[in-house]
């Protein structure tokens, strides 16, 4: 299914250590569909570093400081994985508050790979269907989630995916969620 996302704006919340492809590929695919994307990061850095194939990857420009971010100008939020990225973000009260605010506003919250770690801290997984990188399964189940091994799981406005190989389906699910609410 193809939708034109012109006029849609999507937040991408990340910090140093994000999985390179899990930020850059959804960003590219969403922009290709017509959306504007903004990378939001904690601290005052103008760029954040990705993690790619076991080493530091490319840097990505930060568009909005986390302290200045609110859900109001956005239609959805994307949470890339990588082990370091969500592990750092879940310790940032402002990051967890922003994720929860998107959910409270009824806007799509999309997390891939290790990104669902932040959903646990935001209190968004209890009695919800979702997926993630397999090593998070027990963490998610212990928090009350119903985990499944699928490339993408959509439960209301919550969209989750497992790994970089699932990125096309992940991006399609985000596009579909935004197109369906257009």
mmCIF file of N, CA, C and O in Angstrom, residues 126-178:
data_model
loop_
_atom_site.group_PDB
_atom_site.id
_atom_site.type_symbol
_atom_site.label_atom_id
_atom_site.label_comp_id
_atom_site.label_asym_id
_atom_site.label_seq_id
_atom_site.Cartn_x
_atom_site.Cartn_y
_atom_site.Cartn_z
ATOM 1 N N UNK A 126 2.328 -3.491 28.487
ATOM 2 C CA UNK A 126 1.434 -4.427 29.191
ATOM 3 C C UNK A 126 0.192 -4.725 28.350
ATOM 4 O O UNK A 126 -0.478 -3.829 27.868
ATOM 5 N N UNK A 127 -0.051 -6.031 28.154
ATOM 6 C CA UNK A 127 -1.191 -6.533 27.379
ATOM 7 C C UNK A 127 -1.189 -6.092 25.918
ATOM 8 O O UNK A 127 -2.237 -6.051 25.283
ATOM 9 N N UNK A 128 -0.020 -5.764 25.398
ATOM 10 C CA UNK A 128 0.104 -5.356 23.991
ATOM 11 C C UNK A 128 0.836 -6.440 23.217
ATOM 12 O O UNK A 128 1.714 -7.131 23.741
ATOM 13 N N UNK A 129 0.500 -6.580 21.936
ATOM 14 C CA UNK A 129 1.188 -7.482 21.015
ATOM 15 C C UNK A 129 2.372 -6.721 20.436
ATOM 16 O O UNK A 129 2.197 -5.587 19.963
ATOM 17 N N UNK A 130 3.549 -7.329 20.449
ATOM 18 C CA UNK A 130 4.707 -6.679 19.826
ATOM 19 C C UNK A 130 5.808 -7.679 19.534
ATOM 20 O O UNK A 130 5.727 -8.844 19.902
ATOM 21 N N UNK A 131 6.825 -7.167 18.865
ATOM 22 C CA UNK A 131 8.008 -7.959 18.555
ATOM 23 C C UNK A 131 9.234 -7.102 18.834
ATOM 24 O O UNK A 131 9.120 -5.912 19.150
ATOM 25 N N UNK A 132 10.409 -7.711 18.711
ATOM 26 C CA UNK A 132 11.671 -7.023 18.982
ATOM 27 C C UNK A 132 12.807 -7.950 18.553
ATOM 28 O O UNK A 132 12.570 -9.059 18.080
ATOM 29 N N UNK A 133 14.018 -7.492 18.800
ATOM 30 C CA UNK A 133 15.173 -8.383 18.691
ATOM 31 C C UNK A 133 14.928 -9.516 19.694
ATOM 32 O O UNK A 133 14.449 -9.273 20.807
ATOM 33 N N UNK A 134 15.209 -10.776 19.332
ATOM 34 C CA UNK A 134 14.860 -11.904 20.203
ATOM 35 C C UNK A 134 15.368 -11.821 21.646
ATOM 36 O O UNK A 134 14.701 -12.301 22.562
ATOM 37 N N UNK A 135 16.510 -11.192 21.877
ATOM 38 C CA UNK A 135 17.037 -11.155 23.251
ATOM 39 C C UNK A 135 16.190 -10.294 24.189
ATOM 40 O O UNK A 135 16.340 -10.391 25.405
ATOM 41 N N UNK A 136 15.286 -9.484 23.671
ATOM 42 C CA UNK A 136 14.412 -8.666 24.513
ATOM 43 C C UNK A 136 13.119 -9.386 24.879
ATOM 44 O O UNK A 136 12.328 -8.885 25.678
ATOM 45 N N UNK A 137 12.897 -10.557 24.301
ATOM 46 C CA UNK A 137 11.640 -11.259 24.498
ATOM 47 C C UNK A 137 11.260 -11.369 25.980
ATOM 48 O O UNK A 137 10.148 -11.010 26.373
ATOM 49 N N UNK A 138 12.153 -11.885 26.804
ATOM 50 C CA UNK A 138 11.835 -12.087 28.221
ATOM 51 C C UNK A 138 11.613 -10.757 28.948
ATOM 52 O O UNK A 138 10.733 -10.656 29.810
ATOM 53 N N UNK A 139 12.407 -9.744 28.613
ATOM 54 C CA UNK A 139 12.202 -8.422 29.222
ATOM 55 C C UNK A 139 10.782 -7.933 28.932
ATOM 56 O O UNK A 139 10.092 -7.432 29.814
ATOM 57 N N UNK A 140 10.371 -8.073 27.676
ATOM 58 C CA UNK A 140 9.051 -7.605 27.267
ATOM 59 C C UNK A 140 7.941 -8.444 27.894
ATOM 60 O O UNK A 140 6.949 -7.904 28.392
ATOM 61 N N UNK A 141 8.119 -9.761 27.896
ATOM 62 C CA UNK A 141 7.114 -10.625 28.512
ATOM 63 C C UNK A 141 7.008 -10.363 30.012
ATOM 64 O O UNK A 141 5.907 -10.340 30.570
ATOM 65 N N UNK A 142 8.141 -10.148 30.671
ATOM 66 C CA UNK A 142 8.126 -9.842 32.106
ATOM 67 C C UNK A 142 7.419 -8.518 32.402
ATOM 68 O O UNK A 142 6.907 -8.317 33.503
ATOM 69 N N UNK A 143 7.393 -7.640 31.407
ATOM 70 C CA UNK A 143 6.690 -6.357 31.554
ATOM 71 C C UNK A 143 5.223 -6.473 31.125
ATOM 72 O O UNK A 143 4.507 -5.474 31.108
ATOM 73 N N UNK A 144 4.790 -7.688 30.746
ATOM 74 C CA UNK A 144 3.386 -7.911 30.425
ATOM 75 C C UNK A 144 3.026 -7.936 28.956
ATOM 76 O O UNK A 144 1.855 -8.029 28.598
ATOM 77 N N UNK A 145 4.025 -7.865 28.074
ATOM 78 C CA UNK A 145 3.761 -7.876 26.633
ATOM 79 C C UNK A 145 3.503 -9.296 26.130
ATOM 80 O O UNK A 145 3.930 -10.273 26.749
ATOM 81 N N UNK A 146 2.818 -9.378 25.020
ATOM 82 C CA UNK A 146 2.622 -10.637 24.299
ATOM 83 C C UNK A 146 3.550 -10.580 23.083
ATOM 84 O O UNK A 146 3.233 -9.915 22.097
ATOM 85 N N UNK A 147 4.692 -11.238 23.181
ATOM 86 C CA UNK A 147 5.744 -11.169 22.173
ATOM 87 C C UNK A 147 5.490 -12.175 21.067
ATOM 88 O O UNK A 147 5.046 -13.303 21.325
ATOM 89 N N UNK A 148 5.761 -11.789 19.829
ATOM 90 C CA UNK A 148 5.695 -12.725 18.724
ATOM 91 C C UNK A 148 6.867 -12.509 17.769
ATOM 92 O O UNK A 148 7.392 -11.405 17.668
ATOM 93 N N UNK A 149 7.275 -13.565 17.119
ATOM 94 C CA UNK A 149 8.397 -13.530 16.184
ATOM 95 C C UNK A 149 7.861 -13.241 14.790
ATOM 96 O O UNK A 149 7.644 -14.153 13.999
ATOM 97 N N UNK A 150 7.617 -11.957 14.512
ATOM 98 C CA UNK A 150 7.088 -11.514 13.220
ATOM 99 C C UNK A 150 7.897 -10.308 12.767
ATOM 100 O O UNK A 150 8.386 -9.547 13.600
ATOM 101 N N UNK A 151 7.978 -10.097 11.449
ATOM 102 C CA UNK A 151 8.791 -8.976 10.984
ATOM 103 C C UNK A 151 8.226 -7.633 11.428
ATOM 104 O O UNK A 151 8.975 -6.699 11.688
ATOM 105 N N UNK A 152 6.915 -7.532 11.547
ATOM 106 C CA UNK A 152 6.269 -6.319 12.041
ATOM 107 C C UNK A 152 5.015 -6.729 12.802
ATOM 108 O O UNK A 152 4.297 -7.626 12.364
ATOM 109 N N UNK A 153 4.780 -6.079 13.928
ATOM 110 C CA UNK A 153 3.540 -6.277 14.677
ATOM 111 C C UNK A 153 2.951 -4.894 14.932
ATOM 112 O O UNK A 153 3.641 -3.996 15.412
ATOM 113 N N UNK A 154 1.683 -4.749 14.597
ATOM 114 C CA UNK A 154 0.979 -3.486 14.856
ATOM 115 C C UNK A 154 -0.165 -3.768 15.814
ATOM 116 O O UNK A 154 -1.026 -4.600 15.553
ATOM 117 N N UNK A 155 -0.150 -3.075 16.940
ATOM 118 C CA UNK A 155 -1.199 -3.173 17.952
ATOM 119 C C UNK A 155 -1.681 -1.749 18.200
ATOM 120 O O UNK A 155 -1.054 -0.988 18.946
ATOM 121 N N UNK A 156 -2.770 -1.374 17.546
ATOM 122 C CA UNK A 156 -3.226 0.014 17.614
ATOM 123 C C UNK A 156 -2.186 0.923 17.007
ATOM 124 O O UNK A 156 -1.702 0.666 15.899
ATOM 125 N N UNK A 157 -1.788 1.956 17.759
ATOM 126 C CA UNK A 157 -0.776 2.878 17.223
ATOM 127 C C UNK A 157 0.655 2.424 17.524
ATOM 128 O O UNK A 157 1.602 3.090 17.149
ATOM 129 N N UNK A 158 0.812 1.279 18.202
ATOM 130 C CA UNK A 158 2.137 0.745 18.518
ATOM 131 C C UNK A 158 2.599 -0.182 17.387
ATOM 132 O O UNK A 158 1.922 -1.153 17.058
ATOM 133 N N UNK A 159 3.753 0.149 16.807
ATOM 134 C CA UNK A 159 4.326 -0.617 15.693
ATOM 135 C C UNK A 159 5.713 -1.066 16.120
ATOM 136 O O UNK A 159 6.538 -0.243 16.534
ATOM 137 N N UNK A 160 5.977 -2.382 16.031
ATOM 138 C CA UNK A 160 7.297 -2.891 16.401
ATOM 139 C C UNK A 160 7.817 -3.824 15.323
ATOM 140 O O UNK A 160 7.053 -4.424 14.571
ATOM 141 N N UNK A 161 9.142 -3.924 15.280
ATOM 142 C CA UNK A 161 9.800 -4.769 14.291
ATOM 143 C C UNK A 161 11.061 -5.360 14.912
ATOM 144 O O UNK A 161 11.544 -4.863 15.930
ATOM 145 N N UNK A 162 11.598 -6.439 14.294
ATOM 146 C CA UNK A 162 12.674 -7.214 14.917
ATOM 147 C C UNK A 162 14.091 -6.759 14.624
ATOM 148 O O UNK A 162 14.938 -6.771 15.507
ATOM 149 N N UNK A 163 14.397 -6.454 13.354
ATOM 150 C CA UNK A 163 15.812 -6.343 12.970
ATOM 151 C C UNK A 163 15.970 -5.558 11.673
ATOM 152 O O UNK A 163 14.983 -5.275 10.989
ATOM 153 N N UNK A 164 17.219 -5.239 11.306
ATOM 154 C CA UNK A 164 17.437 -4.470 10.079
ATOM 155 C C UNK A 164 16.807 -5.098 8.831
ATOM 156 O O UNK A 164 16.300 -4.369 7.973
ATOM 157 N N UNK A 165 16.792 -6.415 8.736
ATOM 158 C CA UNK A 165 16.188 -7.050 7.565
ATOM 159 C C UNK A 165 14.695 -6.789 7.425
ATOM 160 O O UNK A 165 14.116 -6.977 6.355
ATOM 161 N N UNK A 166 14.063 -6.339 8.518
ATOM 162 C CA UNK A 166 12.625 -6.055 8.518
ATOM 163 C C UNK A 166 12.306 -4.590 8.209
ATOM 164 O O UNK A 166 11.143 -4.197 8.214
ATOM 165 N N UNK A 167 13.317 -3.777 7.954
ATOM 166 C CA UNK A 167 13.105 -2.336 7.786
ATOM 167 C C UNK A 167 12.083 -2.004 6.695
ATOM 168 O O UNK A 167 11.228 -1.144 6.924
ATOM 169 N N UNK A 168 12.105 -2.634 5.522
ATOM 170 C CA UNK A 168 11.075 -2.271 4.527
ATOM 171 C C UNK A 168 9.648 -2.481 5.057
ATOM 172 O O UNK A 168 8.784 -1.605 4.890
ATOM 173 N N UNK A 169 9.399 -3.592 5.725
ATOM 174 C CA UNK A 169 8.065 -3.850 6.287
ATOM 175 C C UNK A 169 7.763 -2.876 7.426
ATOM 176 O O UNK A 169 6.615 -2.430 7.583
ATOM 177 N N UNK A 170 8.762 -2.544 8.222
ATOM 178 C CA UNK A 170 8.624 -1.586 9.320
ATOM 179 C C UNK A 170 8.214 -0.220 8.776
ATOM 180 O O UNK A 170 7.235 0.380 9.232
ATOM 181 N N UNK A 171 8.945 0.263 7.771
ATOM 182 C CA UNK A 171 8.623 1.561 7.166
ATOM 183 C C UNK A 171 7.233 1.529 6.529
ATOM 184 O O UNK A 171 6.461 2.485 6.671
ATOM 185 N N UNK A 172 6.900 0.439 5.847
ATOM 186 C CA UNK A 172 5.564 0.317 5.244
ATOM 187 C C UNK A 172 4.469 0.395 6.298
ATOM 188 O O UNK A 172 3.420 1.007 6.070
ATOM 189 N N UNK A 173 4.689 -0.228 7.459
ATOM 190 C CA UNK A 173 3.688 -0.198 8.529
ATOM 191 C C UNK A 173 3.507 1.224 9.070
ATOM 192 O O UNK A 173 2.382 1.635 9.372
ATOM 193 N N UNK A 174 4.593 1.978 9.187
ATOM 194 C CA UNK A 174 4.509 3.376 9.635
ATOM 195 C C UNK A 174 3.758 4.197 8.595
ATOM 196 O O UNK A 174 2.843 4.968 8.925
ATOM 197 N N UNK A 175 4.125 4.023 7.345
ATOM 198 C CA UNK A 175 3.466 4.746 6.244
ATOM 199 C C UNK A 175 1.983 4.412 6.217
ATOM 200 O O UNK A 175 1.123 5.294 6.088
ATOM 201 N N UNK A 176 1.653 3.134 6.362
ATOM 202 C CA UNK A 176 0.255 2.705 6.374
ATOM 203 C C UNK A 176 -0.493 3.334 7.548
ATOM 204 O O UNK A 176 -1.622 3.814 7.401
ATOM 205 N N UNK A 177 0.116 3.342 8.733
ATOM 206 C CA UNK A 177 -0.531 3.930 9.911
ATOM 207 C C UNK A 177 -0.802 5.411 9.702
ATOM 208 O O UNK A 177 -1.868 5.911 10.083
ATOM 209 N N UNK A 178 0.114 6.102 9.085
ATOM 210 C CA UNK A 178 -0.068 7.542 8.848
ATOM 211 C C UNK A 178 -1.044 7.782 7.704
ATOM 212 O O UNK A 178 -1.840 8.717 7.746
#
